[in-house]
Tab-separated table of C-alpha atoms in Angstrom:
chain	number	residue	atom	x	y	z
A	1	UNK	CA	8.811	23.352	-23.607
A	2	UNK	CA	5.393	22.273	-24.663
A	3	UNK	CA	4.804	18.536	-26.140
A	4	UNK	CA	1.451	16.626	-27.291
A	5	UNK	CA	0.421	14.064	-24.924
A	6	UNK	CA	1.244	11.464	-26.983
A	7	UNK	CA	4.946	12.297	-27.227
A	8	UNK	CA	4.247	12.965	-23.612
A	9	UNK	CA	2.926	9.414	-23.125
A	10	UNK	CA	5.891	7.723	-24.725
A	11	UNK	CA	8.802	9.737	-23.260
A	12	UNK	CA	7.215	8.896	-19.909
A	13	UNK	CA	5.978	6.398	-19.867
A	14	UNK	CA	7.646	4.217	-22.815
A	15	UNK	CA	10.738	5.081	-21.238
A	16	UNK	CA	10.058	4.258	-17.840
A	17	UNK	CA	8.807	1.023	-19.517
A	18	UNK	CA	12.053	0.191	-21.530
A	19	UNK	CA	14.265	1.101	-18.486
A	20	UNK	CA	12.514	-1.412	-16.594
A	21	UNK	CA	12.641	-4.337	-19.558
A	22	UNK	CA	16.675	-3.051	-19.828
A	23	UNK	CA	17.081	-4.249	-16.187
A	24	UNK	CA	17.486	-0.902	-14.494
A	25	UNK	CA	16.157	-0.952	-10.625
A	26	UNK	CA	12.721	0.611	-10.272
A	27	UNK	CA	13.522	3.238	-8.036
A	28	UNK	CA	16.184	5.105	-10.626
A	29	UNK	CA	14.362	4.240	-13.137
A	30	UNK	CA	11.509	5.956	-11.999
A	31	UNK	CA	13.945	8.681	-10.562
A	32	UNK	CA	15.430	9.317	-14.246
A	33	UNK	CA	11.936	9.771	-15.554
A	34	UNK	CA	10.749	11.636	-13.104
A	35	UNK	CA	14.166	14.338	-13.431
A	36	UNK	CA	13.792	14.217	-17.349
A	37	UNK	CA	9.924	15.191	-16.819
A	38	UNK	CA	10.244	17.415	-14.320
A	39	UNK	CA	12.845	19.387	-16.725
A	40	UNK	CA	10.141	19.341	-19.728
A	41	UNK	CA	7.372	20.129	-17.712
A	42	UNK	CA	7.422	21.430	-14.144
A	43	UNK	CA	9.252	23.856	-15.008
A	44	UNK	CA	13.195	22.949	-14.636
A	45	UNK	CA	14.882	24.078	-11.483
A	46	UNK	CA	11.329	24.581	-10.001
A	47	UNK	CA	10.365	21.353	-10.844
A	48	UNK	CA	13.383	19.544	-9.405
A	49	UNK	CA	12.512	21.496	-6.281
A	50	UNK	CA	8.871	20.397	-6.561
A	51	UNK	CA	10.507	16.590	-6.905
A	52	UNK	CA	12.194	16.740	-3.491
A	53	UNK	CA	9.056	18.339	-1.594
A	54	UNK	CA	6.466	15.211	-3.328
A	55	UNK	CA	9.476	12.785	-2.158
A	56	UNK	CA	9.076	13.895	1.477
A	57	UNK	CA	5.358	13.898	1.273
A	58	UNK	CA	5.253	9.836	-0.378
A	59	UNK	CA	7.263	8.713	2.041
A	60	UNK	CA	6.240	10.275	5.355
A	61	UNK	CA	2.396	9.445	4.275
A	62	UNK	CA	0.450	8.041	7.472
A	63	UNK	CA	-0.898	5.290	5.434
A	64	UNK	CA	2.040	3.471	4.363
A	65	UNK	CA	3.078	2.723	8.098
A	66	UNK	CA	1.292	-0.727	7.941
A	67	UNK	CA	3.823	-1.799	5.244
A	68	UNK	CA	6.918	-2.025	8.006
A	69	UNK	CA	4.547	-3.450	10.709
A	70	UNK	CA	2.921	-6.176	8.893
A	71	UNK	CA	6.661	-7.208	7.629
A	72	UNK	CA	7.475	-7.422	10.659
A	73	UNK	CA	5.020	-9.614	11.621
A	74	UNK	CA	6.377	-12.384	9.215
A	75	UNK	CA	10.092	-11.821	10.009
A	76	UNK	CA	9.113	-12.745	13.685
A	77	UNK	CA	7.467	-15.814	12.820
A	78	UNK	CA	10.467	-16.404	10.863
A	79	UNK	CA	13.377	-16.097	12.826
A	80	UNK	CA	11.837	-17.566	16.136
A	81	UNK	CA	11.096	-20.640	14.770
A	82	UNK	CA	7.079	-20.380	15.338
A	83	UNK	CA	7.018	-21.074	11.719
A	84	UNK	CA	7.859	-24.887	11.970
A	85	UNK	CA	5.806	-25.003	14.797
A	86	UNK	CA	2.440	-24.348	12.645
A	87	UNK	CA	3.704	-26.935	9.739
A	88	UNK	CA	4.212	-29.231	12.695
A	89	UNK	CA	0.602	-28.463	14.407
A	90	UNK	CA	-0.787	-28.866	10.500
A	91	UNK	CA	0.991	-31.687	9.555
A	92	UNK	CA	-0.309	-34.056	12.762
A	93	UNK	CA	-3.622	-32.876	11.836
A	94	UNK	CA	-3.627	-33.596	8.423
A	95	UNK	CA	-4.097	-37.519	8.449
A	96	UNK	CA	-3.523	-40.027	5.143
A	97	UNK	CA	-4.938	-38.367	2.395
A	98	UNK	CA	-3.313	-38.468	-1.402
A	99	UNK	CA	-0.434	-35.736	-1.548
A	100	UNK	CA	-0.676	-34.939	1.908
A	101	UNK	CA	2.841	-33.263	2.072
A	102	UNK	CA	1.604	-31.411	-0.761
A	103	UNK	CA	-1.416	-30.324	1.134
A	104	UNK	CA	0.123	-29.430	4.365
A	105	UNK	CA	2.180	-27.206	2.365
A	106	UNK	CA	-1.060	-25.406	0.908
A	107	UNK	CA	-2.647	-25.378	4.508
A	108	UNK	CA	0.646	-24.053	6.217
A	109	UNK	CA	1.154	-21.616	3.288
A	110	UNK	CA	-2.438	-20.078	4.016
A	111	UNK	CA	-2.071	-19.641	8.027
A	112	UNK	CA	1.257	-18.095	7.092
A	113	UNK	CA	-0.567	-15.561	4.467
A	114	UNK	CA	-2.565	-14.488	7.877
A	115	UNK	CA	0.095	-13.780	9.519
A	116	UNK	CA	3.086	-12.565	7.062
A	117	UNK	CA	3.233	-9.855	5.042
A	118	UNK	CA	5.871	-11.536	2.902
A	119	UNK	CA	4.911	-13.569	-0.288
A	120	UNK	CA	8.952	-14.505	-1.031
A	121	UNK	CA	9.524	-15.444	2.959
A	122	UNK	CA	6.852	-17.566	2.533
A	123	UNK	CA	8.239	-19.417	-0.651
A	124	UNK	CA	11.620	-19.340	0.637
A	125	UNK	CA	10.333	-20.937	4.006
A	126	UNK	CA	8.144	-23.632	2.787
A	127	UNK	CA	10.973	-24.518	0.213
A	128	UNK	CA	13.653	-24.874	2.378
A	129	UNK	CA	11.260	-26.899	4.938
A	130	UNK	CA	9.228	-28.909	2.984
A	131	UNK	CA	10.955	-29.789	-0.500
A	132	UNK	CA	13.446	-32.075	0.778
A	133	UNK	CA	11.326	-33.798	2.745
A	134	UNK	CA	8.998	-34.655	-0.118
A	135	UNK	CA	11.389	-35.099	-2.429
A	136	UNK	CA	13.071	-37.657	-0.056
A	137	UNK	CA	9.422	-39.926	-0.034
A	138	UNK	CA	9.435	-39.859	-3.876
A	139	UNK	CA	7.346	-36.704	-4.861
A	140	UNK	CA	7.723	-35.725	-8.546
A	141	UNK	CA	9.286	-32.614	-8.366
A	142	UNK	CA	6.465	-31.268	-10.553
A	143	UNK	CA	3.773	-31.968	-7.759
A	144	UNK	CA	6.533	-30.873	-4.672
A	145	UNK	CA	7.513	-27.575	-5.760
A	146	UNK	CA	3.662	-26.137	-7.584
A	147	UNK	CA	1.702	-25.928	-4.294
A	148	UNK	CA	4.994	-23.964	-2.520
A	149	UNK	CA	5.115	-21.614	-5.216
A	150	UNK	CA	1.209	-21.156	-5.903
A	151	UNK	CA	0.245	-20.924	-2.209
A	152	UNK	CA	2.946	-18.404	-1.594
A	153	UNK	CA	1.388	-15.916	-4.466
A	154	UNK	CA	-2.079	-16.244	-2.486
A	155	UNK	CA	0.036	-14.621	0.439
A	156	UNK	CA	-0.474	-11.220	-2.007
A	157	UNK	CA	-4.246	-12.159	-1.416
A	158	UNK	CA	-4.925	-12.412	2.287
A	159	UNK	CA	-4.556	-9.867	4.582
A	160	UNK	CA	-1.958	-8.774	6.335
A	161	UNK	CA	0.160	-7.922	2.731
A	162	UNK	CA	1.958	-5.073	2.058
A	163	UNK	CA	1.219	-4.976	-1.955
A	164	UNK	CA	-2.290	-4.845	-0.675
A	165	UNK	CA	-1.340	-1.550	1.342
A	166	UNK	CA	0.855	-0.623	-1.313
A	167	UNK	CA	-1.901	-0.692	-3.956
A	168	UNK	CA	-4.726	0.917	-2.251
A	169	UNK	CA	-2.319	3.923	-1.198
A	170	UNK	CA	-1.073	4.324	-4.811
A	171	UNK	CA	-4.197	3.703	-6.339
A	172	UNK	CA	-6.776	5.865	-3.246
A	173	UNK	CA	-8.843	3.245	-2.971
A	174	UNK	CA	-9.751	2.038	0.946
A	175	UNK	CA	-7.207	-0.039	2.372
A	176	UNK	CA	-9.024	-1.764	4.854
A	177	UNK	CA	-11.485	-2.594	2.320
A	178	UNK	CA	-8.888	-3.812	-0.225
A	179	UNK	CA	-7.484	-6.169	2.473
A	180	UNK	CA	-10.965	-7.390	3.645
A	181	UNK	CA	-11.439	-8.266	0.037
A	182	UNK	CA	-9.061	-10.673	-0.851
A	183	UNK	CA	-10.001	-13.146	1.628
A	184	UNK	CA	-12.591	-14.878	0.158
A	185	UNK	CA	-10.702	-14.977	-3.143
A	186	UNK	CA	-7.335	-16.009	-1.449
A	187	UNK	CA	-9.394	-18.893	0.322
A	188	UNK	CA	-10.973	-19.772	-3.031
A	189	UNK	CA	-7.544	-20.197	-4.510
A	190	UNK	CA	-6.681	-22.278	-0.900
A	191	UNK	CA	-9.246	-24.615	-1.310
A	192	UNK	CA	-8.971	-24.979	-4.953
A	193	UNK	CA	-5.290	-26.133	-4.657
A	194	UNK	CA	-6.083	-29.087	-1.735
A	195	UNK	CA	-8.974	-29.647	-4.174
A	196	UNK	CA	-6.263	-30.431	-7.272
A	197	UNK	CA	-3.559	-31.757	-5.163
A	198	UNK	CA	-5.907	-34.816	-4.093
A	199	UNK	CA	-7.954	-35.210	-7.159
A	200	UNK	CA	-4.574	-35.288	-9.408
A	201	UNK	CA	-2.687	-37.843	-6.829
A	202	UNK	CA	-5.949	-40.205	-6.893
A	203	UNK	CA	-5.373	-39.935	-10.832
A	204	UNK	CA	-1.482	-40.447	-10.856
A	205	UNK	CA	-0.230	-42.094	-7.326
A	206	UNK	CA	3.153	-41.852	-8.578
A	207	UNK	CA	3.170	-38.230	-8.286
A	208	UNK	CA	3.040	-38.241	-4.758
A	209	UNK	CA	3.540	-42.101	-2.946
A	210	UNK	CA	1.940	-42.134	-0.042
A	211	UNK	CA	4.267	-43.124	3.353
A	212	UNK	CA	3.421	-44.174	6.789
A	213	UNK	CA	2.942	-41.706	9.235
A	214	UNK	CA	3.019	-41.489	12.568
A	215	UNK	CA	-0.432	-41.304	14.251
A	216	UNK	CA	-1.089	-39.270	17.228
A	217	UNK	CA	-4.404	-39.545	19.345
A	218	UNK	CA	-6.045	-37.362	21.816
A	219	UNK	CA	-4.017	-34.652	23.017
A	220	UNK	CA	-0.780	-35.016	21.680
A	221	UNK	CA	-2.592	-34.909	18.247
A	222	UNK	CA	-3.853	-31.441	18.844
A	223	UNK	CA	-1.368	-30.011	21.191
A	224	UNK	CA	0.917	-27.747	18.925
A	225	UNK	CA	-2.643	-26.732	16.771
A	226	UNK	CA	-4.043	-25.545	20.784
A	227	UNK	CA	-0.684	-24.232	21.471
A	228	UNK	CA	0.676	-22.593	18.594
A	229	UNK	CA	-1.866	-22.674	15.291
A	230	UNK	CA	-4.636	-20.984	16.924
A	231	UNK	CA	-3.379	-18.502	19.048
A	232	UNK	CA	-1.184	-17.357	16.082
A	233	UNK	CA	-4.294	-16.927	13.615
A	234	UNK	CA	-5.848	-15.142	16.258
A	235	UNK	CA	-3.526	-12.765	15.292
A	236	UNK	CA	-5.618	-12.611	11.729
A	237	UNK	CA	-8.923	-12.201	13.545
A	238	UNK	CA	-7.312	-8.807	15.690
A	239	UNK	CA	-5.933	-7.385	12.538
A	240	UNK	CA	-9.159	-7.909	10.602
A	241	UNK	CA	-11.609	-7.612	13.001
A	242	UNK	CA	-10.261	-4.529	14.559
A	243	UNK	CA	-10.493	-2.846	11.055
A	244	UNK	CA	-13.721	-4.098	9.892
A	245	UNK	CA	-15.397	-3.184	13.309
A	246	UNK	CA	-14.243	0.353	12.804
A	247	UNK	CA	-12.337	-0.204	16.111
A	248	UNK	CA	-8.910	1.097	14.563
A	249	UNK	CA	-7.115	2.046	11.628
A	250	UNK	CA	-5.001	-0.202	8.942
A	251	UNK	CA	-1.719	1.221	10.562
A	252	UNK	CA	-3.388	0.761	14.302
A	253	UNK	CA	-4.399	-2.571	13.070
A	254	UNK	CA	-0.936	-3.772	12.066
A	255	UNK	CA	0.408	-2.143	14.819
A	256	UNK	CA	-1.580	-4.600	17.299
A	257	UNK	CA	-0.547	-7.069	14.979
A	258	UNK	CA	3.284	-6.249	14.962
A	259	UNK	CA	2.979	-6.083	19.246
A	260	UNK	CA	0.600	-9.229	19.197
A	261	UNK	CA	3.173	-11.589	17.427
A	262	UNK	CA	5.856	-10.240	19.436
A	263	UNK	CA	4.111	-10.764	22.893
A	264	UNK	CA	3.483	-14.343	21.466
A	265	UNK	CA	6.918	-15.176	20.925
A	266	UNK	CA	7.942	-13.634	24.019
A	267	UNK	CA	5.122	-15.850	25.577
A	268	UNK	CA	6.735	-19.044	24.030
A	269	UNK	CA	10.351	-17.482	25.048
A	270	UNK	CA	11.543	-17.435	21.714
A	271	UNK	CA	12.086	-13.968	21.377
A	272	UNK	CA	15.688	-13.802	21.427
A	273	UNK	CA	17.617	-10.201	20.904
A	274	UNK	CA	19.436	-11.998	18.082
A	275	UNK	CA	15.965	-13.132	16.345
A	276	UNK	CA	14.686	-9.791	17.134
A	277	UNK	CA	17.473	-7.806	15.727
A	278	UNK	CA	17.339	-10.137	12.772
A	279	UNK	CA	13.832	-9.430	12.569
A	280	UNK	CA	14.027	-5.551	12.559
A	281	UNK	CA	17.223	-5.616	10.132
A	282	UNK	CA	15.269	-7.640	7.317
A	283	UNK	CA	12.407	-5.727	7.842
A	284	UNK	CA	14.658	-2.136	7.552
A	285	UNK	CA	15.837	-3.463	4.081
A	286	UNK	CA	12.314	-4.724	2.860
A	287	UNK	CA	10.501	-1.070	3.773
A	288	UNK	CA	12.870	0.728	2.762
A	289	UNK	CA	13.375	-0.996	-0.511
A	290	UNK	CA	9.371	-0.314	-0.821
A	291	UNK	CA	9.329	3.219	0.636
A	292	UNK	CA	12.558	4.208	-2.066
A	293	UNK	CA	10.624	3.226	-4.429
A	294	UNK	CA	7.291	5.463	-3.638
A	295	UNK	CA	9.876	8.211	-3.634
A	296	UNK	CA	9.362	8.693	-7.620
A	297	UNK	CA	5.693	7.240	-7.644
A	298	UNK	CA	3.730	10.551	-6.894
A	299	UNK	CA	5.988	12.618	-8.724
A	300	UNK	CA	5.673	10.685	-11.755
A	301	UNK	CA	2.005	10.615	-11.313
A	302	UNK	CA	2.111	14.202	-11.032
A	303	UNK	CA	4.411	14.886	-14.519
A	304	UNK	CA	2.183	12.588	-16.416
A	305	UNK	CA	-0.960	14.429	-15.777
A	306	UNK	CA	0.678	17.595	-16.046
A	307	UNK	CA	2.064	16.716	-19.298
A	308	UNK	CA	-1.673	15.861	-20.343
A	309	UNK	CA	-0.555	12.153	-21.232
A	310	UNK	CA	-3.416	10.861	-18.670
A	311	UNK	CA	-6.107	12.800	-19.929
A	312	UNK	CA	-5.335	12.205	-23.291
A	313	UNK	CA	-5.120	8.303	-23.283
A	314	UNK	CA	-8.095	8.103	-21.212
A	315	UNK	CA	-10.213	10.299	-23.264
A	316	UNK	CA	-8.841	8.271	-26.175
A	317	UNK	CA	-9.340	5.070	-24.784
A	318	UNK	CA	-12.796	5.909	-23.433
A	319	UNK	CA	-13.478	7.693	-27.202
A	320	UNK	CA	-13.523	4.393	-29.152
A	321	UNK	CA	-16.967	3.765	-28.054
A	322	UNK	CA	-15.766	0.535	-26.542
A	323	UNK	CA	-18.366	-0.988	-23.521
A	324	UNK	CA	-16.863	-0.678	-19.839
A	325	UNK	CA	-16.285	-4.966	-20.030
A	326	UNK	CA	-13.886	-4.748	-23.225
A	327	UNK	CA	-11.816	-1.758	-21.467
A	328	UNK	CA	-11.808	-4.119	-18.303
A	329	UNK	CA	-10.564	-6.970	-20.495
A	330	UNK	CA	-8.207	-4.738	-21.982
A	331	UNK	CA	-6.805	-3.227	-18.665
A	332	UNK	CA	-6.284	-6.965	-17.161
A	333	UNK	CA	-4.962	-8.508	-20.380
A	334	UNK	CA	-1.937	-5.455	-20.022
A	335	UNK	CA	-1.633	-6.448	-16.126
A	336	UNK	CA	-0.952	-10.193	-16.835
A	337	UNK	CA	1.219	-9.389	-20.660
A	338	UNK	CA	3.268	-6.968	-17.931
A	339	UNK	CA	3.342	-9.417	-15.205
A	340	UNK	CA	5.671	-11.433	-17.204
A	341	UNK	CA	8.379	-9.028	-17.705
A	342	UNK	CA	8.544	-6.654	-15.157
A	343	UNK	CA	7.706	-6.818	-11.012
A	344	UNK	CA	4.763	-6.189	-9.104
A	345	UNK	CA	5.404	-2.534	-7.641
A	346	UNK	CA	6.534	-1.633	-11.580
A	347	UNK	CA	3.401	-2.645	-12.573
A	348	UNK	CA	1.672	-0.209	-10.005
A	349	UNK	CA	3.437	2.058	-10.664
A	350	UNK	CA	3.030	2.306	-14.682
A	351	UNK	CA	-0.224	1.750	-14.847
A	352	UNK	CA	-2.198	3.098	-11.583
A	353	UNK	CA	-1.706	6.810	-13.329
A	354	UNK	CA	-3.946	5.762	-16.229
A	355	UNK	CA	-6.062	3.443	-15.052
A	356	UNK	CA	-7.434	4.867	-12.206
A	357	UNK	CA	-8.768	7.846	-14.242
A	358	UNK	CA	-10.317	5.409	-16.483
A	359	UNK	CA	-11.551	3.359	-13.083
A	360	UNK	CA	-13.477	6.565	-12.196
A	361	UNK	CA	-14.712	7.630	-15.308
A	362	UNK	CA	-16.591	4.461	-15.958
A	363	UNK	CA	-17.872	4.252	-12.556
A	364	UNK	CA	-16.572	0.898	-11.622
A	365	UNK	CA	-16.626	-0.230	-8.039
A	366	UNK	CA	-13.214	0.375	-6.796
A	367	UNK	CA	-12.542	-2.693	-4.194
A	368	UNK	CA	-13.817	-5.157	-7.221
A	369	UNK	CA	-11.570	-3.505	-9.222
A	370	UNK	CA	-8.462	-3.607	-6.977
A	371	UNK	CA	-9.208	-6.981	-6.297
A	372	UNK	CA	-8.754	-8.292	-9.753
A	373	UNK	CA	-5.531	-5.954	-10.074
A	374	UNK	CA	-4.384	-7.956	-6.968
A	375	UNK	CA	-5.310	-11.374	-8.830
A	376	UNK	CA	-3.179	-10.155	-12.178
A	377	UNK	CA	-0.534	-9.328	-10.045
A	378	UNK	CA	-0.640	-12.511	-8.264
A	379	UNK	CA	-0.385	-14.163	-11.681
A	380	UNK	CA	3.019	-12.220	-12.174
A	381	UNK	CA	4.319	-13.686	-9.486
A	382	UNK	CA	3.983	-17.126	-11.167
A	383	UNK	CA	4.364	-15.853	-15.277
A	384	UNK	CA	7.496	-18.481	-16.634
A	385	UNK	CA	9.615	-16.945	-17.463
A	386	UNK	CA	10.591	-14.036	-14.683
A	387	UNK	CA	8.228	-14.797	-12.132
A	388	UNK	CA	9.661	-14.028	-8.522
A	389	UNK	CA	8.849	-16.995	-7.059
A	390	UNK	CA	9.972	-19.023	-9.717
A	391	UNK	CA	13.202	-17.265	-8.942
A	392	UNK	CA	12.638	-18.084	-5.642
A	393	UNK	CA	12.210	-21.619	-5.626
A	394	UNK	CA	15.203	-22.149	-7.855
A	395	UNK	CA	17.579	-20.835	-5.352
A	396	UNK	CA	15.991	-22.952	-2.174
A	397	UNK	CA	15.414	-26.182	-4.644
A	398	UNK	CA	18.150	-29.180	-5.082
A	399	UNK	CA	20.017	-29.563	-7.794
A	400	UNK	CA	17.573	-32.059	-9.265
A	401	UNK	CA	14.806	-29.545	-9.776
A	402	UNK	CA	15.356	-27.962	-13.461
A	403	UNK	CA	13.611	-24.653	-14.127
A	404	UNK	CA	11.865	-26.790	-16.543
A	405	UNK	CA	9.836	-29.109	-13.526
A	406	UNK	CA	9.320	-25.322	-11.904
A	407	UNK	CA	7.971	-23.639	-15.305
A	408	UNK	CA	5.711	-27.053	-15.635
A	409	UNK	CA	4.417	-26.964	-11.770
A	410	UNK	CA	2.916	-23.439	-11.816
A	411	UNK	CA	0.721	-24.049	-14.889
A	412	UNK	CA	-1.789	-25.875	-13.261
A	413	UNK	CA	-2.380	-22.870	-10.569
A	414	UNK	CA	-2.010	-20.282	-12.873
A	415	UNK	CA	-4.953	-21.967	-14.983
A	416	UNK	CA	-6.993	-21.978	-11.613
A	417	UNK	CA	-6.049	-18.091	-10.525
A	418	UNK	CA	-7.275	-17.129	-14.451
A	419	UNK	CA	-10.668	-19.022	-13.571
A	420	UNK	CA	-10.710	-17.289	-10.812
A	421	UNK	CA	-9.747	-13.713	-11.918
A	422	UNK	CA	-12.969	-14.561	-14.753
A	423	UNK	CA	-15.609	-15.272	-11.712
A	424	UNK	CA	-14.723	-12.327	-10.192
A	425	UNK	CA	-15.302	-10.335	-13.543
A	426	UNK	CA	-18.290	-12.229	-13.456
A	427	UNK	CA	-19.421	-12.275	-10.328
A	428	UNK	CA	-18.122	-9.115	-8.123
A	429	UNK	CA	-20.009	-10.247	-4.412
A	430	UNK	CA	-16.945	-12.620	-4.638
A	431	UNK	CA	-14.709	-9.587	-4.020
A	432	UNK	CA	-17.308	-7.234	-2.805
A	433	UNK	CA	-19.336	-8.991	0.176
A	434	UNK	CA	-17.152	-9.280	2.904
A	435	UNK	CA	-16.074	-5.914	2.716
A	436	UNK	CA	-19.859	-4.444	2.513
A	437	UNK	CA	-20.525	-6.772	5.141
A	438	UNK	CA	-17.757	-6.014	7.652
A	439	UNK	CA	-17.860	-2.098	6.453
């Protein structure tokens, strides 16, 4: 049965689109398409066939093995408790400046970004930590919950993530290089937030009264950062420096990551068999959640070129005379409109298949560009009214934290990640120079 692209394009991937906005998980949704498609246009029976073989291929792909072992790496720090080491180590650092609960949470948040995979255990962690202790000294609830959230999207940024992984494995663009090039964006954002947090307490004390603390001298006030922060960001500097000096692979690089956290917390006898097993069970149900999912990717990517829906839209896009900056406007405008109804591996997933052709075809570097598709989707992480850590903060937040204080605390950030997303249109080196340089 033969179709024009366009009714190609909207069977495929209009209904893959309305399944998603109806609620229905992305890997049947994805599945559905993909068996409807593969009816219409692979061929039936054959194309079912040709279904299972792409499934087996997406999922037993070499480069997606970083995705387990960098979650891993976060569920350790996790369940052994290392994790309230480092906000300890930060904290006595940190001395009295204005919101400095606020700020610890933003410098915690980051060395947890280079060391998790995990943007939600993150969020979830800092929450649960941190909130009620600054909501207990009088913090607005406004200027206690924004920095949790907002740091916890720049975890997406900062290498090791497994969106990161995710997105240059969809999408074929290098994977080291994708993860190299967030950094300097994701400390951007980092520095940015402390910046606000300070300047918007000296404004507004209220926001964020300011308590006695404790002060430490000498050793004890840089024991846990000798003991505990720097060894575990050394962690950051193997996984980064082993790939940017050509020394290993992504996957080898997570995997001296994975072994690297483990022989720390086995150093610091915290590595229990019940936090290990912990460990290894939530990071079972995180990859394969993630891996299920890839099952329909390829195949769907597949049907829709088959079909001739991606050559079509691209050669219609690209035949409105329209200069390479407007289609880049337009192709980031649909990331962040998407980003507030549907997730970040749906978004991957619906529009890698036509934008990458389009990538290509206008000659665009390929790490600038997957940067900025890592920025939008960072932004969907923090779009009221769906946004997962939104979600995620309501169910570690008190009582006394409306969704209302957590829609009003992410604007702020989200204003600062759109400034950012527009210097990086503007300026590409931001993306582009640590990669060239390390490459």
């Amino acid at each position: 049965m033969m179709m024009s692209w366009q009714a190609a394009a909207l069977l495929l991937l209009g209904g893959s689109t309305v399944l998603l906005f109806m609620g229905i998980p992305v890997a049947f949704t994805f599945l559905a398409v993909n068996l409807i498609g593969a009816s219409l246009y692979l061929g039936g029976a054959v194309g079912i066939e040709q279904i299972v073989r792409n499934s087996v291929v997406a999922v037993s792909s070499f480069s997606l093995t970083p995705i387990p072992l960098f979650v891993l790496m976060g569920e350790i720090l996790f369940h052994t408790g290392l994790a309230l080491k480092v906000i300890e180590g930060i904290e006595r650092l940190i001395s009295q400046v204005p919101g400095r609960l606020a700020v610890v949470a933003v410098v915690a948040g980051t060395v947890f970004s280079a060391i998790s995979g995990s943007t939600i255990a993150t969020t979830a962690m800092l929450g649960s930590l941190m909130l009620p202790v600054m909501l207990s000294r009088g913090y607005n609830p406004v200027m206690a919950t924004g920095p949790i959230m907002a740091i916890g999207a720049v975890d997406m940024l900062i290498p090791p993530s497994a969106l990161t992984v995710l997105l240059g494995s969809l999408s074929g663009i290098s994977i080291s290089k994708l993860l190299i090039g967030g950094v300097v964006p994701g400390l951007i954002l980092s520095v940015a937030f402390v910046g606000y947090i300070v300047v918007r307490v000296l404004l507004n004390p209220k926001l964020a009264p300011a308590a006695k603390i404790e002060e430490r001298h000498g050793w004890a006030k840089y024991e846990l950062l000798v003991l505990y922060v720097i060894p575990l960001i050394s962690i950051f500097v193997v996984v980064v420096g082993a790939m940017s000096g050509g020394l290993a692979t992504p996957t080898e690089s997570a995997a001296l990551g994975a072994i690297a956290t483990m022989a720390l917390a086995a150093g610091y006898r915290v590595l229990t068999i019940k936090a290990l097993m912990t460990a290894l069970k939530g990071t079972m149900i995180i990859s394969a959640m993630i891996l299920f999912i890839i099952l329909g990717a390829t195949t769907f990517s597949q049907i829709l070129s088959f079909s001739g829906a991606t050559e079509g839209i691209v050669s219609a896009i690209l035949g409105h005379g329209l200069s390479p900056g407007m289609i880049l406007a337009g192709m980031l405008l649909l990331l962040i409109f998407l980003g507030v109804f549907v997730d970040q591996v749906s978004m991957m997933l619906i529009t890698l298949p036509v934008f990458m052709p389009i990538v290509q075809r206008l000659d665009l570097d390929l790490v600038w560009f997957g940067v900025l598709y890592l920025i939008c989707m960072q932004l969907g992480l923090l779009l009221p009214p769906h946004g997962l850590l939104l979600m995620t903060m309501r169910g570690v937040a008190p009582p006394q934290v409306t969704m209302g204080d957590i829609f009003r605390a992410v604007v702020p950030y989200i204003i600062m990640s759109l400034l950012l997303l527009g210097l990086i249109v503007l300026v590409p080196a931001v993306a582009t120079w640590l990669p060239a340089l390390l490459g």
